[in-house]
mmCIF file of C-alpha atoms in Angstrom:
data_model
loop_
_atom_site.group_PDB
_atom_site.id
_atom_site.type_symbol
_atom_site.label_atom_id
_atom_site.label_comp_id
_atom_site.label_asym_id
_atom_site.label_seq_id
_atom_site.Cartn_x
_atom_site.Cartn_y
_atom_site.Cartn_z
ATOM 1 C CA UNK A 1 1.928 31.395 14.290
ATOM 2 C CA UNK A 2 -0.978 29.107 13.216
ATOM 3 C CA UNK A 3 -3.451 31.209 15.160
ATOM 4 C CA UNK A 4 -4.889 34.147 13.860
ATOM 5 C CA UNK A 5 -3.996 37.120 16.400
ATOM 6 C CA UNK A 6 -6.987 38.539 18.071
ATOM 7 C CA UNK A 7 -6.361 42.087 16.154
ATOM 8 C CA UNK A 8 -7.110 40.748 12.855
ATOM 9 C CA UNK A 9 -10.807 40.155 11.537
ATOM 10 C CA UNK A 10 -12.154 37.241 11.091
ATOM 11 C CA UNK A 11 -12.524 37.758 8.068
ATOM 12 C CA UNK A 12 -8.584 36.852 7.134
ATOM 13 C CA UNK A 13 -8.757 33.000 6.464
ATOM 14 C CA UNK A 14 -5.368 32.498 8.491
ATOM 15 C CA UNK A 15 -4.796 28.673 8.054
ATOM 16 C CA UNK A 16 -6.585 26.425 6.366
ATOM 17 C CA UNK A 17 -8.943 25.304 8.946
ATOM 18 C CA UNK A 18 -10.559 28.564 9.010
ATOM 19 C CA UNK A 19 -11.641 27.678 5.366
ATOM 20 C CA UNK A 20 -13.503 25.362 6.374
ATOM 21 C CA UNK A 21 -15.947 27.167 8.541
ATOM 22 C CA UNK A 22 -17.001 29.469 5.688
ATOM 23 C CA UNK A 23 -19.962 27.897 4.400
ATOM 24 C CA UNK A 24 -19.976 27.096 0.557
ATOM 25 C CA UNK A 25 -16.015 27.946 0.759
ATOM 26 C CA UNK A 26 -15.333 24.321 -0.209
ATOM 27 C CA UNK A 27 -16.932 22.157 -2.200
ATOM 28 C CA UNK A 28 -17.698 18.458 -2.180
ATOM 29 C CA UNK A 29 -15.719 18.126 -5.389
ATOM 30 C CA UNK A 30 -12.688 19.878 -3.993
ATOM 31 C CA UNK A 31 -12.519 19.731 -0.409
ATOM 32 C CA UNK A 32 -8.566 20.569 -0.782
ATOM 33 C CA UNK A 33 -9.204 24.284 -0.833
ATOM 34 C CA UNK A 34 -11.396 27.017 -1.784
ATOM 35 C CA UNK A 35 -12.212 27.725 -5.094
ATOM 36 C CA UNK A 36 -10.120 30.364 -6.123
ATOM 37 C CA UNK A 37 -12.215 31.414 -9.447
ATOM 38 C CA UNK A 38 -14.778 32.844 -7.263
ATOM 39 C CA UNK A 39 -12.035 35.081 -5.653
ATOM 40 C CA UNK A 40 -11.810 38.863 -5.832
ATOM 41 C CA UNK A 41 -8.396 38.462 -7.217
ATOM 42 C CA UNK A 42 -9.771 36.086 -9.895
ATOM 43 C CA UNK A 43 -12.004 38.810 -10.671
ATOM 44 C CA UNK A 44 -10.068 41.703 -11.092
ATOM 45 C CA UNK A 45 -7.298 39.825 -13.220
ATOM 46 C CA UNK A 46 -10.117 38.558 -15.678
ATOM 47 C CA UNK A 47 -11.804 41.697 -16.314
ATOM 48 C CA UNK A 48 -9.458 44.459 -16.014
ATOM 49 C CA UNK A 49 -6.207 42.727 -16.966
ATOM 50 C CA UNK A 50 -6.818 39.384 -19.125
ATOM 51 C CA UNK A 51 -9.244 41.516 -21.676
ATOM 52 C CA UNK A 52 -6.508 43.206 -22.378
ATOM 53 C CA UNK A 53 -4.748 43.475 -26.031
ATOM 54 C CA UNK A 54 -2.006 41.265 -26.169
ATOM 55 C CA UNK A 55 1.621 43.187 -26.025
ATOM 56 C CA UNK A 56 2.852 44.196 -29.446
ATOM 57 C CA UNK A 57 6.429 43.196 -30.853
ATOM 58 C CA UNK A 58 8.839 42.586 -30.099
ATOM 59 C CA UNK A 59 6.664 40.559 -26.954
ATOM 60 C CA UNK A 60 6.050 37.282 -28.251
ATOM 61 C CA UNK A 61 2.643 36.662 -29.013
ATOM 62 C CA UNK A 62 2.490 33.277 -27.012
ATOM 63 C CA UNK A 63 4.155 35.168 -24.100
ATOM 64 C CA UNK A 64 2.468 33.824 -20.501
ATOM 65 C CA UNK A 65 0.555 36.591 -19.426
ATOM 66 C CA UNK A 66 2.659 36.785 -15.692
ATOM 67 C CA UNK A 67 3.378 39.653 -13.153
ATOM 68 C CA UNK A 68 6.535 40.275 -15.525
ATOM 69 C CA UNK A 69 4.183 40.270 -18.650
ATOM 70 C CA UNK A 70 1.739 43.341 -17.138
ATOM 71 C CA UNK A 71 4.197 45.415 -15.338
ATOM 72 C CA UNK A 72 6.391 45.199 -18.311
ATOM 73 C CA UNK A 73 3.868 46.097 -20.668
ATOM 74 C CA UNK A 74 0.421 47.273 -18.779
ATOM 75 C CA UNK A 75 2.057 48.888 -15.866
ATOM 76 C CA UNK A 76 -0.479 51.840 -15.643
ATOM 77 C CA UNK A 77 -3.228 48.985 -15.593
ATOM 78 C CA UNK A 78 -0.977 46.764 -13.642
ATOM 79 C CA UNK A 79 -0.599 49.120 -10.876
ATOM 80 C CA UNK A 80 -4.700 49.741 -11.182
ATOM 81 C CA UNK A 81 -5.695 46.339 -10.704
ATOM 82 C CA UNK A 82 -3.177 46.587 -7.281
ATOM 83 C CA UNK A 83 -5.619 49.612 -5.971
ATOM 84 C CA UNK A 84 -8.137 48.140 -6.872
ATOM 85 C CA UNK A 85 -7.587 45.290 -4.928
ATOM 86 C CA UNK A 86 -6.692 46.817 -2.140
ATOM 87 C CA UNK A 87 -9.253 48.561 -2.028
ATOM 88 C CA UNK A 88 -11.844 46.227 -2.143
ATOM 89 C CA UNK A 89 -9.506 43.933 0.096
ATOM 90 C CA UNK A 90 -8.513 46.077 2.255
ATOM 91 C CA UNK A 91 -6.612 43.673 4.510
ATOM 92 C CA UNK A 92 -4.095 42.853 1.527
ATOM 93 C CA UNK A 93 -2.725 46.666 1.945
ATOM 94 C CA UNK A 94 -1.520 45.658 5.390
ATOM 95 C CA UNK A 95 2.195 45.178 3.423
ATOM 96 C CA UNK A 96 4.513 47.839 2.581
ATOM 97 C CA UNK A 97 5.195 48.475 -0.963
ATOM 98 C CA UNK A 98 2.148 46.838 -2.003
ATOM 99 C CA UNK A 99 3.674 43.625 -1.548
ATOM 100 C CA UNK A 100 0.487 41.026 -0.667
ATOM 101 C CA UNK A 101 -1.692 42.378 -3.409
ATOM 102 C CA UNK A 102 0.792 41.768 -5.927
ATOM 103 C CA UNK A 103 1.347 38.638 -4.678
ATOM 104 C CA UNK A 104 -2.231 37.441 -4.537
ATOM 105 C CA UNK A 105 -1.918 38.726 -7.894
ATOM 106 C CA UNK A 106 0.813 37.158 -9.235
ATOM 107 C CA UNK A 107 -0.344 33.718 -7.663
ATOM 108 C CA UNK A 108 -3.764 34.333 -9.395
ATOM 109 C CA UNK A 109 -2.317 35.126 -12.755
ATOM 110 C CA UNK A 110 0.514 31.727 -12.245
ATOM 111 C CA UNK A 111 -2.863 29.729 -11.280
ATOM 112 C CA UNK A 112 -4.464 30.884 -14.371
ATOM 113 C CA UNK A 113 -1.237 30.237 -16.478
ATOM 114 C CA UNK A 114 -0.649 26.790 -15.379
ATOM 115 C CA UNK A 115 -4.358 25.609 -16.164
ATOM 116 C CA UNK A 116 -4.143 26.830 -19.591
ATOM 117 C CA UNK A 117 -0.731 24.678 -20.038
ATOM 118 C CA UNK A 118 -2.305 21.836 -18.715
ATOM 119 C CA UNK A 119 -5.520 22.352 -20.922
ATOM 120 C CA UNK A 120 -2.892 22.397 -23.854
ATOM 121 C CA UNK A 121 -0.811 19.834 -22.847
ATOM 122 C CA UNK A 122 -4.072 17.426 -22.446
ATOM 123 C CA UNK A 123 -5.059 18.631 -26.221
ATOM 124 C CA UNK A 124 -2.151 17.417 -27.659
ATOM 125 C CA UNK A 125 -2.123 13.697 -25.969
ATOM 126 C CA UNK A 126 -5.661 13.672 -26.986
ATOM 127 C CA UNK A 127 -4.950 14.243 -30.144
ATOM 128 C CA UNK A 128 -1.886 12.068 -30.203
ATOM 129 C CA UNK A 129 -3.732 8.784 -30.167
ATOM 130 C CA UNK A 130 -1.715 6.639 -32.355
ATOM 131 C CA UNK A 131 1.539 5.507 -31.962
ATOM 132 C CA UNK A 132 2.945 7.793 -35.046
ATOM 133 C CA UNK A 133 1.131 10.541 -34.048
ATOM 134 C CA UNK A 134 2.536 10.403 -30.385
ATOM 135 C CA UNK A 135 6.187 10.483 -32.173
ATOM 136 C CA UNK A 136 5.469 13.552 -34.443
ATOM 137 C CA UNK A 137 4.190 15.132 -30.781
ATOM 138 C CA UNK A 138 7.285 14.231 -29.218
ATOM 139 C CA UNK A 139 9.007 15.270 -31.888
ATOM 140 C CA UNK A 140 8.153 18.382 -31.954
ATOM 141 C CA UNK A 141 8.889 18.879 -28.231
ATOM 142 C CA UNK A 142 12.050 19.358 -29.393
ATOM 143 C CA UNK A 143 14.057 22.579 -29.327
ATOM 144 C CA UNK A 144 11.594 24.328 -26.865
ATOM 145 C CA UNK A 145 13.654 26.975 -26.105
ATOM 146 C CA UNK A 146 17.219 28.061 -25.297
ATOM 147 C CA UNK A 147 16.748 27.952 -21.857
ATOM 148 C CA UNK A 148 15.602 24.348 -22.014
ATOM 149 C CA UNK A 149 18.395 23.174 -24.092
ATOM 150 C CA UNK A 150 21.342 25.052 -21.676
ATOM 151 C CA UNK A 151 19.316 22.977 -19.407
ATOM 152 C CA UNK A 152 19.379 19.676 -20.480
ATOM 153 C CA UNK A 153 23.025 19.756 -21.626
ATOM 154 C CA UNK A 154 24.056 20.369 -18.356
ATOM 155 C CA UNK A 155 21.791 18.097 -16.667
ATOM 156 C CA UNK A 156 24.340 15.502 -14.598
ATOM 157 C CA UNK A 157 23.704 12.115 -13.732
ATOM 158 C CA UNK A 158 20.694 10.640 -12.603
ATOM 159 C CA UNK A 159 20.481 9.912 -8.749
ATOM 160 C CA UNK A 160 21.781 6.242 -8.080
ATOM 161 C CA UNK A 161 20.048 3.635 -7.207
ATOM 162 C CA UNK A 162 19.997 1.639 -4.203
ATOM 163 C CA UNK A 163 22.200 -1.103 -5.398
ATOM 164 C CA UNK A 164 24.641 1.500 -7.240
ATOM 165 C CA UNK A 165 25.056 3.076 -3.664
ATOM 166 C CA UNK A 166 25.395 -0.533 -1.875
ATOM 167 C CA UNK A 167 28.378 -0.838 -4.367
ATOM 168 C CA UNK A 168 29.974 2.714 -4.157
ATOM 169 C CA UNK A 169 32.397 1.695 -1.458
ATOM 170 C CA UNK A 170 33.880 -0.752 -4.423
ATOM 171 C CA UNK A 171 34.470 1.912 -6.512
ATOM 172 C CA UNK A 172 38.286 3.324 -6.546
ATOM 173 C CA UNK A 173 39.999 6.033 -5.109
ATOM 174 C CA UNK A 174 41.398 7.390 -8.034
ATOM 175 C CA UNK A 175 37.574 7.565 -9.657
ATOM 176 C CA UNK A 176 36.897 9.715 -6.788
ATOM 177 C CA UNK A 177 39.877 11.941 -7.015
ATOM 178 C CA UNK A 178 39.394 12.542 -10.374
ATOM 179 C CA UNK A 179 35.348 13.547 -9.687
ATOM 180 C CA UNK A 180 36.333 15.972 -6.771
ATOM 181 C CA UNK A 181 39.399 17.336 -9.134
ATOM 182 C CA UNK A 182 36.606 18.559 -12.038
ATOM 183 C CA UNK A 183 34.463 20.350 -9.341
ATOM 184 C CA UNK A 184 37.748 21.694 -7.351
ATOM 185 C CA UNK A 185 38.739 23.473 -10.464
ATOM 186 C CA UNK A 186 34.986 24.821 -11.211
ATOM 187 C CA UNK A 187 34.831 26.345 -7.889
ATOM 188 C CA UNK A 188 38.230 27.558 -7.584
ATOM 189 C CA UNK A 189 37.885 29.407 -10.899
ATOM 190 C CA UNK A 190 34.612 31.176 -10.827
ATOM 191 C CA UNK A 191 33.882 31.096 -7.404
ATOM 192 C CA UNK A 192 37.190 32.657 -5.395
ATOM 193 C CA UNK A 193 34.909 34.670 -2.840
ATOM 194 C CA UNK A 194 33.115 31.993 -1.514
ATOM 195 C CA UNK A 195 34.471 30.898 2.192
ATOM 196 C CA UNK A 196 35.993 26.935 2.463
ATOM 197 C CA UNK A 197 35.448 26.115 -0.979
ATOM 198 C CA UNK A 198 39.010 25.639 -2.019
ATOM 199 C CA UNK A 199 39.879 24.183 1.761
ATOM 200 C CA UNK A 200 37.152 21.541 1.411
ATOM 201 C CA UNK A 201 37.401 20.303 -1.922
ATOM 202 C CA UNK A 202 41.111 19.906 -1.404
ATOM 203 C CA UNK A 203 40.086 18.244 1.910
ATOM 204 C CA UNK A 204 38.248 16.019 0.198
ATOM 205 C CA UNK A 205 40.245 15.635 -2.837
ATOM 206 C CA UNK A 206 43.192 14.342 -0.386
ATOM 207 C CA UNK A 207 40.834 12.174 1.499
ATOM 208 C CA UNK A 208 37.927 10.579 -1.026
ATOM 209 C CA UNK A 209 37.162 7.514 0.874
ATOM 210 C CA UNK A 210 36.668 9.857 4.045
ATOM 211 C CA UNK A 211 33.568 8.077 6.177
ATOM 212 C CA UNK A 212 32.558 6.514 3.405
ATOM 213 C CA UNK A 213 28.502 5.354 3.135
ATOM 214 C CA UNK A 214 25.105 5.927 2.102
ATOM 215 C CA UNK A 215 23.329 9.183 2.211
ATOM 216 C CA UNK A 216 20.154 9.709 4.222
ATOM 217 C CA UNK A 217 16.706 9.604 2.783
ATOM 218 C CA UNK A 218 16.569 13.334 3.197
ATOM 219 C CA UNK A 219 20.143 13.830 1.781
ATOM 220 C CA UNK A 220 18.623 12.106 -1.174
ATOM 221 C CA UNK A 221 15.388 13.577 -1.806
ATOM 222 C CA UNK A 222 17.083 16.989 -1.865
ATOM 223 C CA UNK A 223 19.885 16.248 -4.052
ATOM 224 C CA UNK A 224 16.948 14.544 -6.456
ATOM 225 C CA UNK A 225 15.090 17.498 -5.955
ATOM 226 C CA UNK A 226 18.143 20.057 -7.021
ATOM 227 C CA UNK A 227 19.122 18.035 -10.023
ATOM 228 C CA UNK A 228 16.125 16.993 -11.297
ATOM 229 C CA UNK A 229 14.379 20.622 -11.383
ATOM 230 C CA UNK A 230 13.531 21.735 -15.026
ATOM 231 C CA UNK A 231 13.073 26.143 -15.337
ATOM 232 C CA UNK A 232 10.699 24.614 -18.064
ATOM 233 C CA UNK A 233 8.086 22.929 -15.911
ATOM 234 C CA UNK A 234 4.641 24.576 -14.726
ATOM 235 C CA UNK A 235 5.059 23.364 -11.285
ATOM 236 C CA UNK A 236 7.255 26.862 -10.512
ATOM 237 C CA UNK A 237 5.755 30.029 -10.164
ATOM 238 C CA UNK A 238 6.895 32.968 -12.111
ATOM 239 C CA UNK A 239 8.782 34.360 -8.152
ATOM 240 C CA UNK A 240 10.831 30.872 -8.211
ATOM 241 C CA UNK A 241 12.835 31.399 -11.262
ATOM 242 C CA UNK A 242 14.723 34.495 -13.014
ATOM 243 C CA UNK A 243 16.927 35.675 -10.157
ATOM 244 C CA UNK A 244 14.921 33.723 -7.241
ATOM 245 C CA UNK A 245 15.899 30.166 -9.236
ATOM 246 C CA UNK A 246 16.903 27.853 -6.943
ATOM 247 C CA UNK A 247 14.544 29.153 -3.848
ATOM 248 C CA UNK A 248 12.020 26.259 -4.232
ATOM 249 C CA UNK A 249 14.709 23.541 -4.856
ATOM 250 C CA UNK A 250 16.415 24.274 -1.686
ATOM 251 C CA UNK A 251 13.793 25.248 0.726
ATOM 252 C CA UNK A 252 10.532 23.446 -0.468
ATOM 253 C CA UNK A 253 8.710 21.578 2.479
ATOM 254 C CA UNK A 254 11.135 22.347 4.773
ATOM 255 C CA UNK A 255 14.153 20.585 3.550
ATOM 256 C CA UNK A 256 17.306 22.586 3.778
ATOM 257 C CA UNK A 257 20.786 22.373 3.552
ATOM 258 C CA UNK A 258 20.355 22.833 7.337
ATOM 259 C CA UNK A 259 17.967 20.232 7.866
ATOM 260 C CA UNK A 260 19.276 17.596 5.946
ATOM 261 C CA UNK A 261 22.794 17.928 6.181
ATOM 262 C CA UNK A 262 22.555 16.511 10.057
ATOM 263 C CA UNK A 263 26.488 15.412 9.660
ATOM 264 C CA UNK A 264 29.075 13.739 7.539
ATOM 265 C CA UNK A 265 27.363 10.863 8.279
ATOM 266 C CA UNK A 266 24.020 12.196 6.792
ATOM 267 C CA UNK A 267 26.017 13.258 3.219
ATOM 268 C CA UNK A 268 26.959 9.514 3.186
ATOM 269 C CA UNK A 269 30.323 10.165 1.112
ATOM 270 C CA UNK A 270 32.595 12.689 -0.885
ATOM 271 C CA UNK A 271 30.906 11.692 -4.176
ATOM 272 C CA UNK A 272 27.387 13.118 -2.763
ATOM 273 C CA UNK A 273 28.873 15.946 -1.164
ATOM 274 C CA UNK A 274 30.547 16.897 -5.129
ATOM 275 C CA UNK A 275 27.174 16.146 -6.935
ATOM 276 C CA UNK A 276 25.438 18.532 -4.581
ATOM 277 C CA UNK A 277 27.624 21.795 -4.880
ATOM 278 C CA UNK A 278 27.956 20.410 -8.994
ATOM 279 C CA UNK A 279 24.435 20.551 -8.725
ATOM 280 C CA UNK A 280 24.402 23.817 -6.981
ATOM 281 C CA UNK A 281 26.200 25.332 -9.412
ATOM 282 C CA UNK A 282 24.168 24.448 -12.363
ATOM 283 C CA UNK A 283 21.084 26.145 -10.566
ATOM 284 C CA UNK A 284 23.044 28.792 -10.354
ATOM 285 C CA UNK A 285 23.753 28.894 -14.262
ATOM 286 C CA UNK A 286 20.527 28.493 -14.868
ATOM 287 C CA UNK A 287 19.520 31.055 -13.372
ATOM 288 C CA UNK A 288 21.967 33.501 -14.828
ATOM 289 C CA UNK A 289 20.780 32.179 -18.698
ATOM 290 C CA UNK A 290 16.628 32.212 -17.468
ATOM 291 C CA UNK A 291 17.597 36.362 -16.862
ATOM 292 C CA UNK A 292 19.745 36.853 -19.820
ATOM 293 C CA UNK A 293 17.075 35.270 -22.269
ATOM 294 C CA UNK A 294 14.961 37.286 -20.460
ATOM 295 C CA UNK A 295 16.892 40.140 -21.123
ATOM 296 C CA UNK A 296 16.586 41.230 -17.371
ATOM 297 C CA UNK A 297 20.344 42.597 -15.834
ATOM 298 C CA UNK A 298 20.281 40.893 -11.603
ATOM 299 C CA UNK A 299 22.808 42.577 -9.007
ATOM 300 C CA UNK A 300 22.632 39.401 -7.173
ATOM 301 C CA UNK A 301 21.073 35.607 -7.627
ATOM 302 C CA UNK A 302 19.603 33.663 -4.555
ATOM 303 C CA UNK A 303 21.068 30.091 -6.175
ATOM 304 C CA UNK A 304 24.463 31.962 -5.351
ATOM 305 C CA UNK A 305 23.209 32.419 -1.855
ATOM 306 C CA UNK A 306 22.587 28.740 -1.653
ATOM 307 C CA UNK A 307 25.773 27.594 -3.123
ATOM 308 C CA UNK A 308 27.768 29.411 -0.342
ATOM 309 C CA UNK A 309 25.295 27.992 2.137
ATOM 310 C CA UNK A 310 26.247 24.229 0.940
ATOM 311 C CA UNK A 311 29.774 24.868 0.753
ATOM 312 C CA UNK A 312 29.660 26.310 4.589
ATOM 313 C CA UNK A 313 27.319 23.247 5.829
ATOM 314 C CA UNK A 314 29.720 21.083 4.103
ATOM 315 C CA UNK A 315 33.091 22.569 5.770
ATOM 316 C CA UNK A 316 31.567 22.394 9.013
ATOM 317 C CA UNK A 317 30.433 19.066 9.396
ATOM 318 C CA UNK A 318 33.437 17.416 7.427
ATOM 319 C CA UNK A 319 35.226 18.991 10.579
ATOM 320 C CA UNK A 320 32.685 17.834 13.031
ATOM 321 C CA UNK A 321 33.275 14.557 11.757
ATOM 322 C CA UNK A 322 37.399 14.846 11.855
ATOM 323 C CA UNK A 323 37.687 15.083 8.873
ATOM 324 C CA UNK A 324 41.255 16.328 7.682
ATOM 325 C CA UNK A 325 42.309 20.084 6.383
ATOM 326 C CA UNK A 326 44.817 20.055 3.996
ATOM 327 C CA UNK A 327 46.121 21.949 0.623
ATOM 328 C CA UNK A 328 47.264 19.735 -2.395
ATOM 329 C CA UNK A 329 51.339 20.354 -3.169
ATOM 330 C CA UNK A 330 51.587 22.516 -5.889
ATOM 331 C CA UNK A 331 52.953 21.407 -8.844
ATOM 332 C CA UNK A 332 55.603 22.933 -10.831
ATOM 333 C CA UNK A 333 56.332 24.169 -14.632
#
C-alpha cells in the first residue's frame, strides 16, 4: 500500500512524501531524498563497524567493506551493530530474523561503498588529463578481475539498431536456423529439467521466420538491460549479485518477463526470443563464477529461476500466437 496503516507511528517515513513533511529532512541542495549521513544507520556503521581493523589474510586488503565483508569477518560486531540498531530503532525489529536492520545496514554500508568508488574513479580522470595519461589509465583497467573477464568474453552482441531490425526480415532462413540450432543444443545439454525448452526451440528451429517483426520498446529495453549488465559496475548492490544475480536485470522498474512479453507479437521474432534465453543463460553463468570466486557453495541461483520463467513465457505465447509444435527428425549414425 502507499499509505501508512493507522497502527504504525508516524514516525515510519512510509513513502516518500512523508519525507517531506519532516522539517530539515531535505535539503535545498538535494531535494531527491533525505540525507542519509545524518541517519542512525550511518551512525552506527561509522563508529562501531568502519573503525574497525581491516580483515587479515587471506581477505584482500582492498576488499569492499559489505554485509559479506563483516559477517564474514566481524560477525560478533556485525551482529552488535544489528542490536544496536534495533534498539535504538525499534521499528526496524518489526522483521523476523532480523531482516530490516540488516538491510538498512547493508544499504548503508553499499551507499558508503559506492561513494568511495566514485571518489576514486573521479581521482583517476582528474589525474588523467592528457591524452597519454588517459591511455596508461585505460590501460590499466585491464585485467580487473576474473569475474570481469568471464564476463566480457561471453558478452553477445550488441542490441541492433533500428535500421538492422527494419532489415531483419531480409535476412535468411538458414541464418536463423543455424542461431536457434547453437542455443537448442545449450539448453538441451545443461538444462534437461527445465519445462518446453527442447519443445520450443525445436518449434522455433522448424519455423524461424514464424510472425516475423520488430520487438516492442519494452521487449527491447529489457533484453538491453539483461545483456548489457556488468557484475563489475557500482550501480548493484552487494543483495543483487552472488546467488541473487540476475534479480535486478529482470525485475527492475517493473519490467518483467510478464510484463513485457505481452505476445509473440511483442518478442517481434525468433532471433529476439534466442538472444533473450542466450542472454539468460549467461546471467546465469555469471552468477555461478561471481560465487565460486567468491568461494561461497549456493543450493540454488535466482538467474536459474528466471531462465525457466522466459522459457515458460516464451512456450506460451508462441502457442497463443499458433505457432507450430514440432520435434526435429532425428538423424542417424
Amino acid at each position: 500500500s502507499a499509505i501508512r496503516p493507522k497502527e504504525y507511528d508516524e514516525k515510519i517515513l512510509w513513502a516518500f512524501d512523508d519525507c517531506k513533511g519532516v522539517p530539515g529532512l531535505l535539503t535545498d541542495s538535494n531535494k531527491a531524498r533525505p540525507p542519509m549521513d545524518q541517519g542512525t544507520a550511518r551512525m552506527i556503521v561509522t563508529r562501531d563497524l568502519d573503525t574497525l581493523p581491516r580483515a587479515p589474510p587471506p581477505v584482500e586488503r582492498d576488499a569492499k567493506k559489505t554485509k559479506t565483508y563483516y559477517k564474514n569477518n566481524f560477525p560478533k560486531q556485525w551482529y552488535a551493530a544489528i542490536s544496536t540498531l534495533e534498539r535504538l530503532e525499534p521499528n526496524v525489529a518489526l522483521c523476523a530474523a532480523h531482516w530490516k536492520a540488516e538491510h538498512v545496514l547493508s544499504n548503508t554500508l553499499n551507499a558508503m561503498v559506492q561513494k568511495q568508488d566514485r571518489k576514486a574513479t573521479n581521482a583517476r580522470k582528474t589525474s588523467s588529463s592528457e591524452e597519454s595519461d588517459w591511455r596508461r589509465w585505460q590501460s590499466s583497467q585491464r585485467g580487473q578481475g576474473d569475474i570481469e573477464e568471464a564476463y566480457h568474453q561471453e558478452t553477445p552482441p550488441q542490441p541492433p539498431t533500428t535500421h538492422e531490425l527494419s532489415t531483419a526480415k531480409k535476412k535468411t532462413s538458414s541464418h536463423r536456423f543455424s542461431y536457434v540450432n547453437n542455443h537448442l543444443g545449450e539448453l538441451e545439454r545443461d538444462f534437461k529439467d527445465i519445462p518446453y525448452a527442447s519443445d520450443l526451440l525445436n518449434a522455433m528451429m522448424l519455423h524461424p521466420d514464424f510472425e516475423s517483426g520488430q520487438p516492442s520498446d519494452d521487449v527491447a529495453a529489457l533484453l538491453t538491460r539483461i545483456e548489457n549488465a556488468d557484475p563489475n559496475s557500482s550501480e548493484y548492490s552487494e543483495d543483487e549479485t552472488g546467488a541473487n544475480w540476475g534479480h535486478h536485470q529482470f525485475t527492475a522498474g517493473g519490467l518483467t518477463c510478464h510484463s513485457a512479453l505481452l505476445s509473440w507479437r511483442s518478442v517481434g521474432n525468433v532471433e529476439t526470443a534466442c538472444r533473450l534465453i542466450a542472454a539468460a543463460i549467461k546471467t546465469y553463468r555469471v552468477a555461478r563464477h561471481i560465487c565460486f570466486k567468491r568461494g561461497t557453495t549456493e543450493g540454488s541461483y535466482l538467474s536459474r529461476a528466471y531462465l525457466q520463467n522466459l522459457v515458460e513465457r516464451l512456450w506460451e505465447i508462441w502457442k497463443d500466437a499458433g505457432g507450430v509444435s514440432g520435434h526435429l527428425p532425428k538423424t542417424s549414425h
